[in-house]
Each structure stands twice: as structure tokens, then as C-alpha cells.
PDB file of N, CA, C and O in Angstrom:
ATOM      1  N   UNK A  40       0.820  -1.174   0.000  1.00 59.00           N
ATOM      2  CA  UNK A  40       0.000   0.000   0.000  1.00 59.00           C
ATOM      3  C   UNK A  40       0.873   1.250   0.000  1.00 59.00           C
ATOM      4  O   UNK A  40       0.588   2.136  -0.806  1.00 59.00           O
ATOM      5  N   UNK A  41       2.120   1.441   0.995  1.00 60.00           N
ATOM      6  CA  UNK A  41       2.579   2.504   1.118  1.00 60.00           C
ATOM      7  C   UNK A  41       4.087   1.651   0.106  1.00 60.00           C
ATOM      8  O   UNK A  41       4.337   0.447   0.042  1.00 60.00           O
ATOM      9  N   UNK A  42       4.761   2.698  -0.487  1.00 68.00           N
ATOM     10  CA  UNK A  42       6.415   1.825  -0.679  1.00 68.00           C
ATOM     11  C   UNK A  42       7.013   2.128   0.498  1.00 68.00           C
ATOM     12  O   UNK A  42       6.499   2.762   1.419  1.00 68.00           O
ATOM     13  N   UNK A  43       8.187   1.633   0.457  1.00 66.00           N
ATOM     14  CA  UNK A  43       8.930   1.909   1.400  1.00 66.00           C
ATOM     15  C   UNK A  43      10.523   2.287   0.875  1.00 66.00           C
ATOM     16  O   UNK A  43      11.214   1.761   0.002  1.00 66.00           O
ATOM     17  N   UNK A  44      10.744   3.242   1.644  1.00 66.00           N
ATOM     18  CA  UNK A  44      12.084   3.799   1.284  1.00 66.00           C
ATOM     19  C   UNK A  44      13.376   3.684   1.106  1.00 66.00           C
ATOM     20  O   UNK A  44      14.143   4.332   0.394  1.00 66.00           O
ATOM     21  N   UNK A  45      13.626   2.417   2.124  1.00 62.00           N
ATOM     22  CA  UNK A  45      14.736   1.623   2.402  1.00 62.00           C
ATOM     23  C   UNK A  45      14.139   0.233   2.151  1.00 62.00           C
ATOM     24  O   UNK A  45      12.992  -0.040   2.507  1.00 62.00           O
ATOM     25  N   UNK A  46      15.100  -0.805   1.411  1.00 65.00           N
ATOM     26  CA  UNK A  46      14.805  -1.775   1.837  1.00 65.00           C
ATOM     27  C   UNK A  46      15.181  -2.622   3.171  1.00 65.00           C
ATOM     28  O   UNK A  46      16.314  -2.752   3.634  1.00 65.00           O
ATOM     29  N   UNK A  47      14.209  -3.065   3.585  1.00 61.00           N
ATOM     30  CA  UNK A  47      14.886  -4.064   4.952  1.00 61.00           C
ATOM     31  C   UNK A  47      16.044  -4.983   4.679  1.00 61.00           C
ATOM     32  O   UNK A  47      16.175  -5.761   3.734  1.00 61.00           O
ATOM     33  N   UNK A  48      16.991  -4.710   5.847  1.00 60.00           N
ATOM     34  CA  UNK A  48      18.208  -5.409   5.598  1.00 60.00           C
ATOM     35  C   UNK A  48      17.347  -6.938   6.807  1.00 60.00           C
ATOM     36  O   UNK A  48      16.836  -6.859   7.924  1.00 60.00           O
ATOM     37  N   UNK A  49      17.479  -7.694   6.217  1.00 56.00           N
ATOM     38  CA  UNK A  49      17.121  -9.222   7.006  1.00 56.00           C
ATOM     39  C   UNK A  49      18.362  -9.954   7.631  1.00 56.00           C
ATOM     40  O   UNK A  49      19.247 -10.339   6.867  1.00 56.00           O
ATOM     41  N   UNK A  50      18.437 -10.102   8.572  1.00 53.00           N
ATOM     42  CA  UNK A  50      19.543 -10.644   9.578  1.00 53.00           C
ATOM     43  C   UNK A  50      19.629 -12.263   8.643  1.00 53.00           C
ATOM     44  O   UNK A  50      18.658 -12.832   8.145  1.00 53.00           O
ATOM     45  N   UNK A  51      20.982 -12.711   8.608  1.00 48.00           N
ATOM     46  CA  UNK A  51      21.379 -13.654   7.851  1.00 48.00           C
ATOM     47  C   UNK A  51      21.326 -15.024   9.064  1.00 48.00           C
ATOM     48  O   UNK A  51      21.592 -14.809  10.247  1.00 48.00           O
ATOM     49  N   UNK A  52      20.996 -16.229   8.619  1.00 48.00           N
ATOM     50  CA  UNK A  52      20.348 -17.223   8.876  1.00 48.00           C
ATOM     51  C   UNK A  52      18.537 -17.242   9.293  1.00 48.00           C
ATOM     52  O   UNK A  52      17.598 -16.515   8.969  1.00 48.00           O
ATOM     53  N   UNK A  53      18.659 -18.372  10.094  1.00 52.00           N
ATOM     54  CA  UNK A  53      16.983 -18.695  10.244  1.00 52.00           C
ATOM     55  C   UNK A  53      16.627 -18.048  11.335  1.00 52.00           C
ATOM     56  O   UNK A  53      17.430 -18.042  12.268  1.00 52.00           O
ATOM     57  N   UNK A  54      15.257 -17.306  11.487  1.00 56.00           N
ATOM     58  CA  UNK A  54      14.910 -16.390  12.136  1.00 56.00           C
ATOM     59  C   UNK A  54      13.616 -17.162  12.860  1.00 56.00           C
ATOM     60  O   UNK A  54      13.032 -18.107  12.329  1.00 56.00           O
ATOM     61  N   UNK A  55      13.374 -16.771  13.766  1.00 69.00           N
ATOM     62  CA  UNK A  55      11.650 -17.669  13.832  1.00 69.00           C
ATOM     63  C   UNK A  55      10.989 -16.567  14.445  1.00 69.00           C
ATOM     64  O   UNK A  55      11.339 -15.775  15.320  1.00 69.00           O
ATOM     65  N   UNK A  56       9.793 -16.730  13.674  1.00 88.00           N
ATOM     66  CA  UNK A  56       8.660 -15.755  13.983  1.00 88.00           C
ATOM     67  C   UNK A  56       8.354 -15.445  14.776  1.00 88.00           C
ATOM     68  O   UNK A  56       8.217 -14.241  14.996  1.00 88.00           O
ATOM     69  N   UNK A  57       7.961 -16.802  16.025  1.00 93.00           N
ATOM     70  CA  UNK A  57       7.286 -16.525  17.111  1.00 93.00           C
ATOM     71  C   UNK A  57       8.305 -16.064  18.506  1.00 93.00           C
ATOM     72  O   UNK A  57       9.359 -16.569  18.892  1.00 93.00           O
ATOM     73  N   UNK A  58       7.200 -14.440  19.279  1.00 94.00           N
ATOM     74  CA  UNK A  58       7.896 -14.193  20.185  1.00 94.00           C
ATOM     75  C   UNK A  58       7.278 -14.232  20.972  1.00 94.00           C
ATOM     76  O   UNK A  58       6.302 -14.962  20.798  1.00 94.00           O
ATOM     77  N   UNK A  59       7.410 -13.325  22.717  1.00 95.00           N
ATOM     78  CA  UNK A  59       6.797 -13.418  23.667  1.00 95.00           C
ATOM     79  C   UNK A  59       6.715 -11.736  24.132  1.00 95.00           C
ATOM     80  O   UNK A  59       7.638 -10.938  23.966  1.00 95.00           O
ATOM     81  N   UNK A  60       5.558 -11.458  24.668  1.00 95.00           N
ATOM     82  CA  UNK A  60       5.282  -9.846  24.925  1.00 95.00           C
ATOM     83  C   UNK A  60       5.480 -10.199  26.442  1.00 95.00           C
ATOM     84  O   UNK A  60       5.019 -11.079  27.168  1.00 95.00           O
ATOM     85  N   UNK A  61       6.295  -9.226  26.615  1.00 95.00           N
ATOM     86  CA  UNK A  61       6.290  -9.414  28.614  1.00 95.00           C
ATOM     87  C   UNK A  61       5.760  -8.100  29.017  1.00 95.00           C
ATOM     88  O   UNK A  61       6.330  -7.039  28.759  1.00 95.00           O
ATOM     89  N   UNK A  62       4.732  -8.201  29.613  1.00 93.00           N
ATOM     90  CA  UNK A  62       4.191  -6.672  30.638  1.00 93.00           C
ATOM     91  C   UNK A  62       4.713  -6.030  31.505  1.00 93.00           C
ATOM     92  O   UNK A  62       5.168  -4.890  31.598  1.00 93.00           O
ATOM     93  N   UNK A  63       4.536  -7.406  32.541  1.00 90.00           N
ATOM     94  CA  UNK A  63       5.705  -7.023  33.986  1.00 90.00           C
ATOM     95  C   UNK A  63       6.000  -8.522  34.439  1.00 90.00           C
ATOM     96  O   UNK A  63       5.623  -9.531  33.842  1.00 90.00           O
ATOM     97  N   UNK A  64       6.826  -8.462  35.735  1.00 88.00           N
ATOM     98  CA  UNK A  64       7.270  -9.900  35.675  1.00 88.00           C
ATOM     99  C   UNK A  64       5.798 -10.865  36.375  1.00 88.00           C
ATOM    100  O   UNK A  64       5.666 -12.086  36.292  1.00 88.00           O
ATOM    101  N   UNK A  65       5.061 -10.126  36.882  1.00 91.00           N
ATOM    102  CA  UNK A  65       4.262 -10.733  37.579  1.00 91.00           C
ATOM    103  C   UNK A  65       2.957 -11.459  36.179  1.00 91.00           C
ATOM    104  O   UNK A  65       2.401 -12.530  36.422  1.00 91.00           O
ATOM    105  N   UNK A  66       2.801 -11.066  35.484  1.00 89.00           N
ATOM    106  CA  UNK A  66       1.898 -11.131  34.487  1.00 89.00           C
ATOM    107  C   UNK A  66       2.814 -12.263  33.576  1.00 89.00           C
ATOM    108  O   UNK A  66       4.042 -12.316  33.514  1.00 89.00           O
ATOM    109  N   UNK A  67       1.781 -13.184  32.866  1.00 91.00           N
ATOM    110  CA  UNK A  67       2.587 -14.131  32.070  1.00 91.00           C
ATOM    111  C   UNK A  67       2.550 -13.644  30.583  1.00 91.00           C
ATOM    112  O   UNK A  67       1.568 -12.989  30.231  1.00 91.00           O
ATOM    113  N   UNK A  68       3.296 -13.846  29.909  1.00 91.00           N
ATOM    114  CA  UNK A  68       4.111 -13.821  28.632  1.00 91.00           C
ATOM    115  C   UNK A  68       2.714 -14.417  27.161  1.00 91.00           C
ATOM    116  O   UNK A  68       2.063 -15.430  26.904  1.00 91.00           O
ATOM    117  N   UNK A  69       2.888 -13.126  26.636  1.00 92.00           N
ATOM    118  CA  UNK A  69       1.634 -13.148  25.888  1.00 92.00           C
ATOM    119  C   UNK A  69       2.719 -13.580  24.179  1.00 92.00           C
ATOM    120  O   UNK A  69       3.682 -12.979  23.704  1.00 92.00           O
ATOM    121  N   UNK A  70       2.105 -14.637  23.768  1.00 93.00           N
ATOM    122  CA  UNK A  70       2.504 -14.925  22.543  1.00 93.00           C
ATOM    123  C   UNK A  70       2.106 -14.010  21.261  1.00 93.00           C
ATOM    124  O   UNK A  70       0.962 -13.564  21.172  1.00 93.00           O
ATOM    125  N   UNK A  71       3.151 -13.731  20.209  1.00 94.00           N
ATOM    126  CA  UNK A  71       2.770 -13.143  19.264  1.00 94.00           C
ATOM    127  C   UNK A  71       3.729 -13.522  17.823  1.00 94.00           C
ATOM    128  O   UNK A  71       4.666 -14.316  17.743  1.00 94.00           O
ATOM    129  N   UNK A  72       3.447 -13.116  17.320  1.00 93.00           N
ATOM    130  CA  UNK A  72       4.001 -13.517  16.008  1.00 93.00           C
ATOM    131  C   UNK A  72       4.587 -11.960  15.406  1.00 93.00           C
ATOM    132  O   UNK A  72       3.857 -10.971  15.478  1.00 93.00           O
ATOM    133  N   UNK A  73       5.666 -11.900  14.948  1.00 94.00           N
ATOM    134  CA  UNK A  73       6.701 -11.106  14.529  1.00 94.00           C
ATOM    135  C   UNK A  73       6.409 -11.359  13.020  1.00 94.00           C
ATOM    136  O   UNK A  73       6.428 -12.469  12.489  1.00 94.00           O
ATOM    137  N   UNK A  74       6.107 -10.052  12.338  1.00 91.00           N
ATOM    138  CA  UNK A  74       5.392  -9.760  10.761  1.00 91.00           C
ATOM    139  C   UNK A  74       6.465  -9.370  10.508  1.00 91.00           C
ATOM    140  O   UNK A  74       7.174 -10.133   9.851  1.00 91.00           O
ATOM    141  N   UNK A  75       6.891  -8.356  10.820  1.00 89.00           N
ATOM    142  CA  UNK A  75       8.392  -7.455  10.232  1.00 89.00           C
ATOM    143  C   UNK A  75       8.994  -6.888  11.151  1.00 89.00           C
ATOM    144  O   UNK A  75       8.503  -6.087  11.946  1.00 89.00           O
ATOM    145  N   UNK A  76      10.470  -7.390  11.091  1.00 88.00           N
ATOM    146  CA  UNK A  76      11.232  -6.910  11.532  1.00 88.00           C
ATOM    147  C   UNK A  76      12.491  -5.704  11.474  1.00 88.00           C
ATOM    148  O   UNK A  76      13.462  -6.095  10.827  1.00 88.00           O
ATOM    149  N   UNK A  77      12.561  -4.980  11.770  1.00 87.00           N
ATOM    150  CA  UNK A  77      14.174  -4.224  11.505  1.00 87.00           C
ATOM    151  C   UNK A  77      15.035  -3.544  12.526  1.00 87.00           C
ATOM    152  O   UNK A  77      14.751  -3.945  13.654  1.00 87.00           O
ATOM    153  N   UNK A  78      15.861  -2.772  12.512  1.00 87.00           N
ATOM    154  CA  UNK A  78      16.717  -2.315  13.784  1.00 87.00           C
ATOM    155  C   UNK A  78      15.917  -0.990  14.697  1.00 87.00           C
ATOM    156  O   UNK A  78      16.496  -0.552  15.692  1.00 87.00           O
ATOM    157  N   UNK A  79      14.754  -0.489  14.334  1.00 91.00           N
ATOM    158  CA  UNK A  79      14.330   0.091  14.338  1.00 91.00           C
ATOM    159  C   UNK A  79      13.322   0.199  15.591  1.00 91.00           C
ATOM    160  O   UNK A  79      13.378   0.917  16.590  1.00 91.00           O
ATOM    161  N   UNK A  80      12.278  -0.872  15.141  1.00 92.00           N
ATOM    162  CA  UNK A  80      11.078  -1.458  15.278  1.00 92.00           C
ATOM    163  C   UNK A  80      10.340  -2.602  14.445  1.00 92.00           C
ATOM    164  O   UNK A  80      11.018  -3.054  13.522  1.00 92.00           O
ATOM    165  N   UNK A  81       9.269  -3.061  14.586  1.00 93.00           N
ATOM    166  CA  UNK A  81       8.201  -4.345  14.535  1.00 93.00           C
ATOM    167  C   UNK A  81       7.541  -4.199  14.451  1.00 93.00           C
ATOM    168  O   UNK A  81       6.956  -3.205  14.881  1.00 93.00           O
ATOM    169  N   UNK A  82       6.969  -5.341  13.638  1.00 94.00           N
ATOM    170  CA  UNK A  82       5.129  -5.513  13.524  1.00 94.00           C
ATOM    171  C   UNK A  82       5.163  -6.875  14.269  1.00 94.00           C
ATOM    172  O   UNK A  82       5.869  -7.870  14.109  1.00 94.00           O
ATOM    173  N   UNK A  83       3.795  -6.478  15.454  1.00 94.00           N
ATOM    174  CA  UNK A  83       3.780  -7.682  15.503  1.00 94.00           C
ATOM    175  C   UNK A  83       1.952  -8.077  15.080  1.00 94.00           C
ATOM    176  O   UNK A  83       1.076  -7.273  14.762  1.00 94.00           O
ATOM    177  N   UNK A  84       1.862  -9.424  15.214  1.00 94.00           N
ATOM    178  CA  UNK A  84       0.748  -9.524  15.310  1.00 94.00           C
ATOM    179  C   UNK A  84       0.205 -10.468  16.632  1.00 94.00           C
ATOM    180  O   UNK A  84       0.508 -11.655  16.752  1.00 94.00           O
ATOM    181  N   UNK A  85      -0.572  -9.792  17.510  1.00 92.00           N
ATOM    182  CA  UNK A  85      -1.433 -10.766  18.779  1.00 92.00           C
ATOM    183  C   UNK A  85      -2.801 -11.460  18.615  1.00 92.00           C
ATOM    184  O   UNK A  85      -3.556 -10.758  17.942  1.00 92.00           O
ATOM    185  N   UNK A  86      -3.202 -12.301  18.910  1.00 85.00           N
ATOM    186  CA  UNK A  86      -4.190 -12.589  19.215  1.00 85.00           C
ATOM    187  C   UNK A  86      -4.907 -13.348  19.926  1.00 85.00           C
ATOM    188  O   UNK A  86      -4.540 -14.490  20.200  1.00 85.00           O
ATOM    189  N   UNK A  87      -6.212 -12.765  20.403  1.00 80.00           N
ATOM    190  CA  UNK A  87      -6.347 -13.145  21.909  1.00 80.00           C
ATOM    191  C   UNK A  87      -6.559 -11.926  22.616  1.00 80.00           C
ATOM    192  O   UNK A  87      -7.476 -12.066  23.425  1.00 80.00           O
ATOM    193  N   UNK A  88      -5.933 -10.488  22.624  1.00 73.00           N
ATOM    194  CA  UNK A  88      -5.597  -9.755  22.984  1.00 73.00           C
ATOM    195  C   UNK A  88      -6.283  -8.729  22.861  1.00 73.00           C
ATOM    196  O   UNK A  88      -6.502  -8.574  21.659  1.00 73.00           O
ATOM    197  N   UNK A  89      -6.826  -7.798  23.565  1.00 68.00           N
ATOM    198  CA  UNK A  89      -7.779  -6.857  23.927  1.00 68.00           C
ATOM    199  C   UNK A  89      -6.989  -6.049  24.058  1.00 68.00           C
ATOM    200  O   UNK A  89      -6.893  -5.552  22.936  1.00 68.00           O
ATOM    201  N   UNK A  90      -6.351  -5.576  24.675  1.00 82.00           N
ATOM    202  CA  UNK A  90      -5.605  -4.665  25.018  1.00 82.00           C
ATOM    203  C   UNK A  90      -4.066  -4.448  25.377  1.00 82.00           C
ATOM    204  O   UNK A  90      -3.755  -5.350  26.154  1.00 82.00           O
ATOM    205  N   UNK A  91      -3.225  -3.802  25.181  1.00 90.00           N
ATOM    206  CA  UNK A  91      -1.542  -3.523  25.450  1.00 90.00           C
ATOM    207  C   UNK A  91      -1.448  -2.447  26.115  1.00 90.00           C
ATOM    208  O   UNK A  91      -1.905  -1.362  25.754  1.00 90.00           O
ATOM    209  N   UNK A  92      -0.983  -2.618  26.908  1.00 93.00           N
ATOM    210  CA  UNK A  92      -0.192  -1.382  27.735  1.00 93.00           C
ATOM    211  C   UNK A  92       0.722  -0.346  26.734  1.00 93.00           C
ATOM    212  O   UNK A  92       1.271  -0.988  25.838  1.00 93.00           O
ATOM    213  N   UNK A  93       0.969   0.938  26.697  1.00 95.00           N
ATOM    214  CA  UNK A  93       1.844   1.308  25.482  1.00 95.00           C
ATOM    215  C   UNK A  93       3.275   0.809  25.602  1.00 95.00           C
ATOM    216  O   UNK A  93       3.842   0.519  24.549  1.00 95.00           O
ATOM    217  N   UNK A  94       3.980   0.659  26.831  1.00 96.00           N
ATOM    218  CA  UNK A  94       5.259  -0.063  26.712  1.00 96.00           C
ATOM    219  C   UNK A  94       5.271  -1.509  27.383  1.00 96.00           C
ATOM    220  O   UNK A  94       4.573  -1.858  28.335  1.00 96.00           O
ATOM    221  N   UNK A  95       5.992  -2.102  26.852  1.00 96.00           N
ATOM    222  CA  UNK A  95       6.204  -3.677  27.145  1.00 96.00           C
ATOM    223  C   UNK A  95       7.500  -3.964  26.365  1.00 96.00           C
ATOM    224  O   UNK A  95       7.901  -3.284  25.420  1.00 96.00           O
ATOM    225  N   UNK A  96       8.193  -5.205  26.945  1.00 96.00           N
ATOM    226  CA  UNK A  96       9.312  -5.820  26.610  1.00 96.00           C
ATOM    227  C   UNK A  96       9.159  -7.038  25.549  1.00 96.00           C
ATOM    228  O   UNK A  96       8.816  -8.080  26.108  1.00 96.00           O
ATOM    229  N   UNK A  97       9.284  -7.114  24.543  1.00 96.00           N
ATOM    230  CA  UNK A  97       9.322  -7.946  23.271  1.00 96.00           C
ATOM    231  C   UNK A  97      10.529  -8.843  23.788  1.00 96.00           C
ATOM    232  O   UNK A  97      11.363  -8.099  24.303  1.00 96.00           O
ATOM    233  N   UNK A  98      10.829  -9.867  23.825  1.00 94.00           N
ATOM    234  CA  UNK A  98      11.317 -11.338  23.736  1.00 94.00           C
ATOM    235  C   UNK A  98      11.491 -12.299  22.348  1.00 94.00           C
ATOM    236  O   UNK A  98      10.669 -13.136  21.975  1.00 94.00           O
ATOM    237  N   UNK A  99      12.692 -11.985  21.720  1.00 92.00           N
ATOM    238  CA  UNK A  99      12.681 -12.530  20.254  1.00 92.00           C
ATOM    239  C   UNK A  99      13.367 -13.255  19.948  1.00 92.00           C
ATOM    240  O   UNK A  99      14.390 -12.810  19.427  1.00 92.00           O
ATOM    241  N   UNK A 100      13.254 -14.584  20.058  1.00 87.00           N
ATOM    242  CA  UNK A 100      14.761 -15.368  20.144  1.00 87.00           C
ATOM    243  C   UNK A 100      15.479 -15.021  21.313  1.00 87.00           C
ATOM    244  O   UNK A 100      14.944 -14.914  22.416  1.00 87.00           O
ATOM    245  N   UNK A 101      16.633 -14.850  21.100  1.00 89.00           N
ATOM    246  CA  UNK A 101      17.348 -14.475  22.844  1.00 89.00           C
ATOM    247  C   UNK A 101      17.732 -13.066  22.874  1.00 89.00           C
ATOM    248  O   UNK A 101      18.682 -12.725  23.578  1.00 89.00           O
ATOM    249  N   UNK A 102      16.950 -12.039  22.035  1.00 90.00           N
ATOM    250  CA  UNK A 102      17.025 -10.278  22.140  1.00 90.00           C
ATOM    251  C   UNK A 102      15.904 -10.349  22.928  1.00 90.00           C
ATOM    252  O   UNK A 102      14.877 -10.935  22.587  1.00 90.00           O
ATOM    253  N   UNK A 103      16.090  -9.676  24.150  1.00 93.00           N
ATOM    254  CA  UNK A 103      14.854  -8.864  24.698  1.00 93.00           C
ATOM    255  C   UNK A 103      14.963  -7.760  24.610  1.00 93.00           C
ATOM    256  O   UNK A 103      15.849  -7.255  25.300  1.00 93.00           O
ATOM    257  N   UNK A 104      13.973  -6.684  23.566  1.00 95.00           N
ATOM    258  CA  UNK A 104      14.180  -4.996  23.802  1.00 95.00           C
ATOM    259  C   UNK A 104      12.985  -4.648  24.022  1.00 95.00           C
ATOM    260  O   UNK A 104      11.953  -5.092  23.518  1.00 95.00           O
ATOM    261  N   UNK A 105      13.162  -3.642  24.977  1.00 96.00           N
ATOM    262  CA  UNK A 105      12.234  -2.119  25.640  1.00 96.00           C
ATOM    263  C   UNK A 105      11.327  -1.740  24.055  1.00 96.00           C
ATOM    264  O   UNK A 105      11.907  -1.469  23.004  1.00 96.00           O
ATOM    265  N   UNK A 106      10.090  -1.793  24.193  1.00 96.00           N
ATOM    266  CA  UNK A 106       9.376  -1.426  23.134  1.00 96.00           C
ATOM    267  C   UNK A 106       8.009  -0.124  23.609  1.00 96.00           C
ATOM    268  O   UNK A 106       7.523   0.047  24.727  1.00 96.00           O
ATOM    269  N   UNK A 107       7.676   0.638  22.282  1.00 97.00           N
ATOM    270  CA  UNK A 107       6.749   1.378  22.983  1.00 97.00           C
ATOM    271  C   UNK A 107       6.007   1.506  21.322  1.00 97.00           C
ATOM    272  O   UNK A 107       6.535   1.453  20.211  1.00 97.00           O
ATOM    273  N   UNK A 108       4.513   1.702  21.764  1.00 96.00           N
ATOM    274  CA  UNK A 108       3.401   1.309  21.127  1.00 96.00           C
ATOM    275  C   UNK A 108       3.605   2.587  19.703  1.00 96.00           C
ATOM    276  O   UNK A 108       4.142   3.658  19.988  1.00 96.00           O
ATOM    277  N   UNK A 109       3.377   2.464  19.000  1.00 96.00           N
ATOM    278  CA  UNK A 109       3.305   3.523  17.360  1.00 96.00           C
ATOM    279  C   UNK A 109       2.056   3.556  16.833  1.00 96.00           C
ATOM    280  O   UNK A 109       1.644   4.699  16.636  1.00 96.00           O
ATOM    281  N   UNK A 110       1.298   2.650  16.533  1.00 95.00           N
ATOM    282  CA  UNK A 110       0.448   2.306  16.287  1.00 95.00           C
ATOM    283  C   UNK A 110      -0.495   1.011  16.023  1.00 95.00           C
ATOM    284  O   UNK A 110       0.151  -0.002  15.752  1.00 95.00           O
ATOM    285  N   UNK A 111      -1.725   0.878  16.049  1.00 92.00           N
ATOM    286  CA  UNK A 111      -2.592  -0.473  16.024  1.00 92.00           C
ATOM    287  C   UNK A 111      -3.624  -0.060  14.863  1.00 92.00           C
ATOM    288  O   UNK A 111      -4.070   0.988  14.395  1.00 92.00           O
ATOM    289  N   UNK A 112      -3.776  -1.525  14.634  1.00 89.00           N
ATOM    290  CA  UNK A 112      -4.667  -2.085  13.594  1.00 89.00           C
ATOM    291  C   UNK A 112      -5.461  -3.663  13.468  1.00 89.00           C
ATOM    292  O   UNK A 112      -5.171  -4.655  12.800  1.00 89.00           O
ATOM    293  N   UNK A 113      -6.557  -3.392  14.409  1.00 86.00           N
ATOM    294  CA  UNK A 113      -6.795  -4.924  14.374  1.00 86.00           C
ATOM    295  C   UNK A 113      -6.144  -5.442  15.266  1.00 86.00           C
ATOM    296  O   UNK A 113      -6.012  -5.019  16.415  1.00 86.00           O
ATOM    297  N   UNK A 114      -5.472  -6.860  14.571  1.00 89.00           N
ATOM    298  CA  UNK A 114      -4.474  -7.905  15.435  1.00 89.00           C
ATOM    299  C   UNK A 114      -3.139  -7.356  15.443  1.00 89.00           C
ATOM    300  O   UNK A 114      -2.184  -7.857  16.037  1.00 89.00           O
ATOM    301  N   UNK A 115      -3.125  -6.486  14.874  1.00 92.00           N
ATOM    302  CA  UNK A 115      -1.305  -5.708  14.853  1.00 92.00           C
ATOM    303  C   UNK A 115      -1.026  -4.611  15.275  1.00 92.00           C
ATOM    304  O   UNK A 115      -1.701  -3.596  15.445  1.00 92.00           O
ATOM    305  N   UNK A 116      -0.025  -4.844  15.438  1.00 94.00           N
ATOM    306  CA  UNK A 116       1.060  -3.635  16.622  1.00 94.00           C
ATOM    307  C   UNK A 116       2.123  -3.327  15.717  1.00 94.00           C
ATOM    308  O   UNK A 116       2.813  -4.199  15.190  1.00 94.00           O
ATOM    309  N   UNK A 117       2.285  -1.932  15.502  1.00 95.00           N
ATOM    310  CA  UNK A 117       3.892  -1.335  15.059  1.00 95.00           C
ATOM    311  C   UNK A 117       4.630  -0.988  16.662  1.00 95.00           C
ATOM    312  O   UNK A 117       3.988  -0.290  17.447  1.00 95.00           O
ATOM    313  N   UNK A 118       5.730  -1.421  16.979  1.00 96.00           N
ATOM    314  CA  UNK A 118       6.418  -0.802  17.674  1.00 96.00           C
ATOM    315  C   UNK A 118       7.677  -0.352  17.506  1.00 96.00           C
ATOM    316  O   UNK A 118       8.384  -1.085  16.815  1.00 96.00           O
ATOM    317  N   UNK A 119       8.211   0.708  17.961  1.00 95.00           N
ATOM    318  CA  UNK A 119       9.456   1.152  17.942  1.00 95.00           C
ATOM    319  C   UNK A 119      10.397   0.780  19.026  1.00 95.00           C
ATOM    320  O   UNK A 119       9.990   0.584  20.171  1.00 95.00           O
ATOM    321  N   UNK A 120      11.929   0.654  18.616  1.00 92.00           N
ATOM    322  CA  UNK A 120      13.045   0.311  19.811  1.00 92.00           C
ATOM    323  C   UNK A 120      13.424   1.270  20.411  1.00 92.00           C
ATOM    324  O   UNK A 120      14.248   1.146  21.317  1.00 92.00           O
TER     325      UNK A 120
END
């Protein structure tokens, strides 16, 4: 729909989609699926999910980064690093 300006550079080997949204430690680990990635920020997609807090910790493989909400659509989340 939109182009995009840069192309995404894709981290070399196998990547796997699925990550984990952490809230706080007391709350359990909400599954999601990782649409696009870059150094930047993410798409993810949840479901199940009613609602997100605007910041939460993304869990991706063995990167955990500080994330904060950009925008929603539906089952998807843009976030920034």
C-alpha cells in the first residue's frame, strides 16, 4: 500500500517468527508472532488480545528490547526500539 524507502536489511540465517510480549514480571508472557522486523522497530501480530499497555518488553529469540506502542490495527502492533 505505502512503498517503502529503504529496503529491509534481514539478519542472515533462520529467524523464527514466534515471540513473547512481557508486561511485567508478575503477568505471564503473551505470545505473538513477529510480521516485520528491523533495527528500528516491529510488527507484531497478537491474538487473543484486547488490550496492550503502550510499553512492554518484546522477547525474540534471545534479544529482549524495551518497546513502545506507534500504532494499532486490528491484530497488529507497530512498535518502535
Amino acid at each position: 500500500m505505502y512503498p517503502r524507502r529503504f529496503a529491509r536489511v534481514r539478519p542472515s540465517g533462520r529467524v523464527s517468527n514466534a515471540a513473547k510480549i512481557i508486561v511485567d514480571a508478575k503477568s505471564p508472557a503473551i505470545d505473538c508472532t513477529v510480521v516485520d522486523y528491523s533495527a528500528g522497530g516491529a510488527c507484531l501480530q497478537v491474538t487473543g488480545v484486547t488490550s496492550l499497555p503502550p510499553r512492554f518488553e518484546l522477547l525474540h529469540g534471545l534479544t529482549r528490547k524495551r518497546c513502545r506502542v506507534v500504532w494499532r490495527d486490528r491484530l497488529r502492533v507497530g512498535v518502535a526500539f
